[in-house]
Amino acid sequence: MVLEELHNLPVGQLAVVGMRGCEEIAAKINRYLVTWRKDVVKKGLIAPSIEDEYTRDSYMLDVRCPRFGTGEAKGIINSSVRGDDLYILSDCFNYNVTYRMYGKEVPMSPDDHFQDLKRIISAAAGKARRISVIMPMLYESRQHRRSTRESLDCALALQELVNLGVENIITFDAHDARVQNAIPNASFESVPSTYQMIKALVHNADGLQIDRDHLMVISPDEGGLTRCIYYSTVLGVDLGMFYKRRDYSTIVNGRNPIVAHEFLGANLDGKDVIVVDDMISSGDSMIDVAKQLKARNARRVYCCTAFGLFVEGLDAFDKAHADGYIEKIFTTNMIYRTPELLKRPWYCEVDMSKYIAYIINTLNHDRSMSELLDPASRIKKLLASIDEK
């Protein structure tokens, strides 16, 4: 987006909240917004009468969620939000954030983060002109449908946010975007990280040839097929898929264990492969898929996932890399990454801060997000520029 395109007046004075655990990416987003808006004023693209409201040295609001000794908490906003267009960034999966309860240091769970988010929305007390929540990895997104007598946590969470007055809910690479059916009259966007992921891939995968003879996109399961179809289409390469055979008579750690991965697709002999998924949890499935791809004579295996949780640690991935099963893993910086992960030779971080800043700037000007949501033209330009080199 170029600055000259921002003809619409802002919805309200821009204000950004980075919840606990989002400080790093929120600071990057803020720097982009400050720089861009000062450029807008320099170029005379905003009426002089609103310049003072339009530009700030920082758009970040100071918020707190202090806790009592019992673990109970409250939300506090230490400035006025009256008339503001408020954007709240929340990482519900940052377990590195802690609080004290009964004298013990307790890591914050996704439930704790979500409660704090609701506390800050409540603290705004209806004074903001509009509230938007940016939750990169959607809270309870894996509990999005009912398969037996069980709760529908993601749907309930979205309804809670809307009932609190949230107008826009923005997430990235939702596990299943159909969960928006729970809030049919509210604005819900599942934004793809495709462009940033492909950009990071082509700049960090040495000798990668993007054509049907040398590259293939792989979906690790049937649930991620739509996402992988998009990747294969914009890259112009073939698509393969694994489907998981599970033991539905057994539950281990809250899920049915995978019995085997069955492959559907063309010959992989000598090709690089990109395995695309929305998240890495324990990583067992991803590593098993990588082993099966190498057994089918794949050349190099690159894993591209929006969110790297690594709930069982990094040792299994260290071994998979050392044994030649996985070349590199790409995940975004939208959720917490441990310092140990950032040091791994097989890990590449995909920075999404500029993209999120674009989204905030676009929405604040009440402009269409269609170009940001479909990056096909930008991907084609990126690939064309690489071919020219």
Coordinates of C-alpha atoms in Angstrom, one line a residue:
M1 CA 0.0 0.0 0.0
V2 CA 1.3 3.4 -0.9
L3 CA 0.7 6.5 1.2
E4 CA -1.1 8.3 -1.6
E5 CA -3.9 5.7 -1.5
L6 CA -5.0 6.7 2.0
H7 CA -7.7 9.1 1.0
N8 CA -10.3 8.2 3.6
L9 CA -10.3 10.0 7.0
P10 CA -9.5 7.8 10.0
V11 CA -12.4 6.2 11.8
G12 CA -11.0 7.6 15.0
Q13 CA -7.7 8.5 16.7
L14 CA -5.6 5.4 16.4
A15 CA -4.7 3.6 19.6
V16 CA -2.9 0.2 20.0
V17 CA -2.7 -2.1 23.0
G18 CA -0.2 -4.8 23.2
M19 CA -1.3 -7.3 25.9
R20 CA 1.3 -9.0 28.1
G21 CA 3.6 -11.2 26.0
C22 CA 3.1 -9.1 22.8
E23 CA 5.5 -6.3 23.7
E24 CA 8.2 -7.1 21.1
I25 CA 5.9 -7.4 18.0
A26 CA 3.7 -4.5 19.3
A27 CA 6.7 -2.2 19.5
K28 CA 7.7 -3.1 15.9
I29 CA 4.1 -2.4 14.7
N30 CA 4.1 0.9 16.5
R31 CA 7.4 2.0 14.8
Y32 CA 5.9 1.3 11.4
L33 CA 2.7 3.3 12.2
V34 CA 4.6 6.3 13.6
T35 CA 7.0 6.4 10.6
W36 CA 4.3 6.1 7.9
R37 CA 2.0 8.7 9.5
K38 CA 4.7 11.2 9.8
D39 CA 5.4 10.7 6.1
V40 CA 1.7 11.2 5.3
V41 CA 1.8 14.6 7.1
K42 CA 5.1 15.6 5.4
K43 CA 3.5 14.9 2.0
G44 CA 0.5 16.9 2.9
L45 CA -1.9 14.0 2.3
I46 CA -3.9 14.7 5.5
A47 CA -5.9 17.9 6.2
P48 CA -3.9 20.2 8.6
S49 CA -6.9 20.4 10.9
I50 CA -6.4 16.7 12.0
E51 CA -2.6 16.5 11.9
D52 CA -2.3 16.7 15.6
E53 CA -4.7 13.9 16.1
Y54 CA -3.3 11.8 13.2
T55 CA 0.3 11.7 14.3
R56 CA 1.7 10.6 17.7
D57 CA 5.2 9.8 19.0
S58 CA 3.6 6.5 20.0
Y59 CA 0.2 4.9 19.4
M60 CA 0.7 2.4 22.3
L61 CA -1.5 2.7 25.3
D62 CA -0.3 1.9 28.8
V63 CA -2.5 -0.9 30.2
R64 CA -2.2 -3.2 33.2
C65 CA -3.8 -6.3 34.5
P66 CA -2.6 -6.4 38.1
R67 CA -3.4 -9.5 40.2
F68 CA -4.3 -10.1 43.8
G69 CA -2.5 -12.8 45.9
T70 CA -5.3 -15.2 45.1
G71 CA -4.7 -14.9 41.3
E72 CA -7.8 -12.7 40.7
A73 CA -7.1 -9.7 38.4
K74 CA -8.5 -6.5 37.0
G75 CA -7.9 -4.5 33.8
I76 CA -6.7 -0.9 33.9
I77 CA -6.1 1.5 31.0
N78 CA -4.0 4.5 32.1
S79 CA -5.2 7.0 29.6
S80 CA -8.4 8.2 27.9
V81 CA -9.8 6.1 25.0
R82 CA -12.8 8.2 24.3
G83 CA -13.4 8.3 20.6
D84 CA -10.3 6.2 19.8
D85 CA -10.1 3.5 17.2
L86 CA -8.7 0.8 19.5
Y87 CA -6.7 -2.2 18.3
I88 CA -5.8 -4.8 21.0
L89 CA -3.1 -7.4 20.1
S90 CA -3.2 -10.6 22.2
D91 CA -1.0 -13.7 22.2
C92 CA -3.0 -16.2 24.1
F93 CA -0.2 -18.8 23.9
N94 CA 2.6 -17.0 25.6
Y95 CA 3.4 -19.3 28.5
N96 CA 6.6 -17.2 29.3
V97 CA 4.4 -14.6 31.0
T98 CA 3.8 -15.4 34.7
Y99 CA 1.9 -14.1 37.7
R100 CA 2.1 -14.8 41.4
M101 CA -0.7 -16.8 43.1
Y102 CA -0.5 -17.9 46.7
G103 CA 3.2 -17.1 46.7
K104 CA 3.9 -19.3 43.6
E105 CA 5.0 -18.2 40.1
V106 CA 2.3 -19.4 37.7
P107 CA 2.7 -19.4 33.9
M108 CA -0.3 -17.8 32.1
S109 CA -2.4 -20.2 30.3
P110 CA -4.5 -19.4 27.2
D111 CA -7.5 -19.0 29.5
D112 CA -5.6 -16.5 31.6
H113 CA -4.6 -14.4 28.5
F114 CA -8.2 -14.5 27.2
Q115 CA -9.6 -13.3 30.5
D116 CA -7.1 -10.4 30.6
L117 CA -8.1 -9.5 27.0
K118 CA -11.8 -9.3 28.2
R119 CA -10.7 -7.2 31.2
I120 CA -9.1 -4.5 29.0
I121 CA -12.1 -4.4 26.7
S122 CA -14.3 -4.0 29.8
A123 CA -11.9 -1.3 31.1
A124 CA -12.6 0.8 27.9
A125 CA -16.2 1.0 29.3
G126 CA -17.7 1.6 25.9
K127 CA -15.8 4.9 25.4
A128 CA -13.8 3.8 22.4
R129 CA -15.3 4.6 19.0
R130 CA -14.5 1.1 17.8
I131 CA -12.6 -1.9 19.2
S132 CA -10.8 -4.4 17.1
V133 CA -9.0 -7.5 18.5
I134 CA -6.0 -8.9 16.7
M135 CA -5.4 -12.5 17.9
P136 CA -2.8 -14.1 15.6
M137 CA -3.4 -17.6 16.8
L138 CA -7.1 -17.9 17.6
Y139 CA -8.0 -18.9 21.2
E140 CA -9.4 -22.4 21.4
S141 CA -9.2 -22.7 17.6
R142 CA -8.7 -26.4 17.7
Q143 CA -12.0 -26.8 19.6
H144 CA -14.0 -25.4 16.7
R145 CA -16.5 -28.2 16.1
R146 CA -18.4 -30.7 18.1
S147 CA -17.8 -34.4 17.4
T148 CA -19.4 -35.8 20.5
R149 CA -21.0 -34.3 23.7
E150 CA -18.4 -31.6 24.2
S151 CA -18.0 -27.9 24.5
L152 CA -17.6 -25.5 21.6
D153 CA -15.0 -23.2 23.1
C154 CA -13.9 -21.2 20.1
A155 CA -17.4 -20.3 19.1
L156 CA -18.3 -19.2 22.7
A157 CA -15.1 -17.1 22.9
L158 CA -16.0 -15.3 19.7
Q159 CA -19.5 -14.6 20.9
E160 CA -18.1 -13.3 24.2
L161 CA -15.9 -10.8 22.3
V162 CA -18.8 -9.6 20.1
N163 CA -21.1 -9.2 23.2
L164 CA -18.4 -7.1 24.8
G165 CA -18.5 -4.7 21.8
V166 CA -15.7 -5.9 19.6
E167 CA -16.4 -5.0 16.0
N168 CA -13.5 -6.6 14.2
I169 CA -11.8 -9.9 15.0
I170 CA -8.6 -10.5 13.1
T171 CA -6.7 -13.8 13.2
F172 CA -4.1 -15.5 11.0
D173 CA -4.3 -18.9 9.3
A174 CA -7.3 -20.0 11.4
H175 CA -7.4 -23.8 12.0
D176 CA -10.9 -23.7 10.5
A177 CA -12.2 -20.3 9.4
R178 CA -15.8 -21.6 9.4
V179 CA -15.9 -21.0 13.1
Q180 CA -16.9 -17.4 12.1
N181 CA -20.4 -18.9 11.5
A182 CA -20.8 -18.5 15.3
I183 CA -20.8 -14.7 14.8
P184 CA -22.4 -14.2 11.4
N185 CA -23.1 -10.5 11.8
A186 CA -19.6 -9.5 13.1
S187 CA -16.4 -8.8 11.1
F188 CA -14.1 -11.8 11.3
E189 CA -11.0 -12.2 9.1
S190 CA -8.6 -15.1 8.9
V191 CA -5.6 -13.5 7.2
P192 CA -3.1 -15.7 5.4
S193 CA 0.6 -15.5 6.0
T194 CA 1.4 -16.9 2.6
Y195 CA 3.3 -14.0 1.1
Q196 CA 5.6 -13.5 4.1
M197 CA 6.2 -17.2 4.3
I198 CA 7.1 -17.6 0.6
K199 CA 9.3 -14.5 0.8
A200 CA 11.2 -16.0 3.8
L201 CA 11.4 -19.3 2.0
V202 CA 13.0 -18.0 -1.2
H203 CA 15.5 -15.9 0.7
N204 CA 16.6 -18.7 3.1
A205 CA 16.4 -21.9 1.0
D206 CA 19.5 -22.0 -1.1
G207 CA 19.1 -23.2 -4.6
L208 CA 15.3 -23.5 -4.4
Q209 CA 13.9 -24.0 -7.9
I210 CA 10.2 -23.1 -8.1
D211 CA 8.8 -25.2 -10.9
R212 CA 6.9 -28.5 -11.3
D213 CA 10.0 -30.5 -12.0
H214 CA 11.9 -29.5 -8.8
L215 CA 9.3 -28.5 -6.1
M216 CA 6.1 -29.8 -4.6
V217 CA 3.7 -28.6 -1.9
I218 CA 2.6 -31.2 0.6
S219 CA -0.4 -31.0 3.0
P220 CA 0.2 -33.1 6.1
D221 CA -3.5 -33.9 6.5
E222 CA -6.8 -33.4 4.7
G223 CA -7.8 -30.5 7.0
G224 CA -5.0 -28.3 5.6
L225 CA -5.7 -29.1 1.9
T226 CA -7.3 -25.8 1.0
R227 CA -4.4 -23.8 2.4
C228 CA -2.0 -26.0 0.4
I229 CA -4.0 -25.7 -2.8
Y230 CA -3.4 -21.9 -2.6
Y231 CA 0.3 -22.4 -2.1
S232 CA 0.6 -24.8 -5.0
T233 CA -1.5 -22.5 -7.3
V234 CA 0.4 -19.3 -6.7
L235 CA 3.8 -21.2 -6.9
G236 CA 2.7 -23.1 -10.0
V237 CA 3.8 -26.5 -8.6
D238 CA 2.1 -29.8 -7.9
L239 CA 0.3 -30.8 -4.7
G240 CA 0.5 -33.9 -2.6
M241 CA -1.4 -34.9 0.6
F242 CA -1.2 -37.2 3.5
Y243 CA -4.2 -38.3 5.4
K244 CA -4.1 -39.5 8.9
R245 CA -5.4 -42.9 10.0
R246 CA -6.3 -42.5 13.7
D247 CA -7.2 -44.9 16.5
Y248 CA -10.6 -43.4 17.5
S249 CA -11.0 -46.0 20.3
T250 CA -8.2 -44.4 22.3
I251 CA -7.5 -40.9 23.6
V252 CA -3.9 -39.8 24.5
N253 CA -3.2 -36.3 25.7
G254 CA -6.7 -35.2 24.6
R255 CA -6.5 -36.6 21.1
N256 CA -6.8 -39.8 19.1
P257 CA -3.4 -41.1 18.3
I258 CA -2.3 -41.4 14.6
V259 CA -1.8 -44.9 13.4
A260 CA -0.3 -44.1 10.1
H261 CA 0.1 -41.4 7.4
E262 CA -1.0 -42.4 3.9
F263 CA 0.3 -40.4 0.9
L264 CA -1.6 -39.3 -2.1
G265 CA 0.4 -37.5 -4.9
A266 CA 2.9 -37.7 -7.7
N267 CA 6.4 -39.0 -7.7
L268 CA 8.7 -37.1 -5.3
D269 CA 12.0 -38.4 -6.5
G270 CA 14.6 -35.7 -6.3
K271 CA 12.2 -32.9 -5.6
D272 CA 12.3 -30.3 -2.8
V273 CA 9.0 -30.3 -0.8
I274 CA 7.2 -27.6 1.2
V275 CA 5.0 -29.0 4.0
V276 CA 2.4 -26.4 4.9
D277 CA 0.4 -26.4 8.0
D278 CA -1.2 -23.9 10.4
M279 CA 0.7 -25.0 13.5
I280 CA 3.3 -27.3 15.0
S281 CA 2.2 -28.6 18.4
S282 CA 4.2 -31.6 19.6
G283 CA 5.7 -32.0 16.1
D284 CA 5.3 -35.8 16.0
S285 CA 3.0 -35.6 13.0
M286 CA 5.3 -33.2 11.1
I287 CA 8.4 -35.3 11.7
D288 CA 6.6 -38.5 10.7
V289 CA 5.5 -36.8 7.4
A290 CA 9.1 -35.6 6.8
K291 CA 10.4 -39.2 7.3
Q292 CA 7.9 -40.5 4.9
L293 CA 8.7 -37.9 2.3
K294 CA 12.4 -38.7 2.6
A295 CA 11.6 -42.4 2.2
R296 CA 10.0 -41.5 -1.1
N297 CA 13.3 -39.9 -2.2
A298 CA 12.4 -36.2 -1.6
R299 CA 15.5 -34.0 -1.8
R300 CA 14.9 -31.5 1.0
V301 CA 11.9 -30.9 3.3
Y302 CA 10.9 -27.4 4.3
C303 CA 8.2 -27.0 6.9
C304 CA 6.1 -23.7 6.8
T305 CA 3.7 -23.2 9.6
A306 CA 2.2 -20.0 11.0
F307 CA 2.6 -21.0 14.6
G308 CA 5.4 -23.0 16.2
L309 CA 4.3 -24.2 19.6
F310 CA 6.8 -27.0 20.1
V311 CA 5.0 -28.2 23.2
E312 CA 7.2 -31.2 23.7
G313 CA 10.5 -29.3 23.3
L314 CA 13.0 -29.1 20.5
D315 CA 15.1 -32.3 20.9
A316 CA 13.0 -34.3 18.4
F317 CA 13.5 -31.6 15.7
D318 CA 17.2 -31.3 16.5
K319 CA 17.4 -35.1 15.7
A320 CA 15.2 -34.8 12.6
H321 CA 17.5 -32.1 11.3
A322 CA 20.7 -33.9 12.2
D323 CA 19.4 -37.1 10.5
G324 CA 18.5 -35.1 7.3
Y325 CA 14.8 -35.4 7.5
I326 CA 14.0 -31.7 7.9
E327 CA 16.1 -28.9 6.2
K328 CA 14.4 -25.9 7.8
I329 CA 11.3 -24.9 9.7
F330 CA 9.6 -21.5 9.1
T331 CA 7.2 -20.0 11.7
T332 CA 6.0 -16.5 12.3
N333 CA 6.9 -14.1 15.2
M334 CA 3.2 -13.7 16.1
I335 CA 3.4 -16.0 19.1
Y336 CA 6.1 -16.6 21.7
R337 CA 9.3 -18.2 20.6
T338 CA 11.8 -19.4 23.1
P339 CA 15.4 -18.1 23.0
E340 CA 16.5 -21.7 22.4
L341 CA 14.4 -22.0 19.3
L342 CA 15.7 -18.7 17.8
K343 CA 19.3 -20.1 18.1
R344 CA 18.5 -23.3 16.2
P345 CA 20.2 -23.6 12.8
W346 CA 17.1 -25.2 11.3
Y347 CA 14.8 -22.4 12.4
C348 CA 13.8 -19.3 10.3
E349 CA 11.6 -16.6 11.7
V350 CA 9.0 -14.9 9.5
D351 CA 8.4 -11.3 10.6
M352 CA 4.7 -10.3 10.4
S353 CA 4.9 -7.0 12.1
K354 CA 4.8 -4.8 9.0
Y355 CA 1.9 -6.8 7.6
I356 CA -0.1 -6.3 10.9
A357 CA 0.8 -2.6 10.8
Y358 CA -0.6 -2.4 7.2
I359 CA -3.8 -4.1 8.4
I360 CA -4.3 -1.6 11.3
N361 CA -3.5 1.4 9.1
T362 CA -6.0 0.2 6.4
L363 CA -8.8 -0.5 8.9
N364 CA -8.2 2.8 10.7
H365 CA -8.8 4.5 7.3
D366 CA -11.9 2.4 6.8
R367 CA -10.5 1.0 3.5
S368 CA -11.0 -2.4 1.9
M369 CA -8.7 -5.2 3.1
S370 CA -9.2 -7.3 0.0
E371 CA -5.7 -6.7 -1.4
L372 CA -4.1 -7.6 1.9
L373 CA -6.2 -10.8 2.2
D374 CA -5.3 -12.1 -1.3
P375 CA -1.5 -11.6 -1.8
A376 CA -1.5 -13.5 -5.2
S377 CA -0.3 -10.5 -7.2
R378 CA 2.4 -9.7 -4.7
I379 CA 3.6 -13.3 -4.7
K380 CA 3.8 -13.2 -8.5
K381 CA 5.9 -10.0 -8.4
L382 CA 8.2 -11.6 -5.9
L383 CA 8.7 -14.7 -8.0
A384 CA 9.2 -12.6 -11.1
S385 CA 11.9 -10.5 -9.4
I386 CA 13.7 -13.6 -8.3
D387 CA 13.6 -15.0 -11.9
E388 CA 15.2 -11.8 -13.2
K389 CA 18.2 -12.1 -10.9

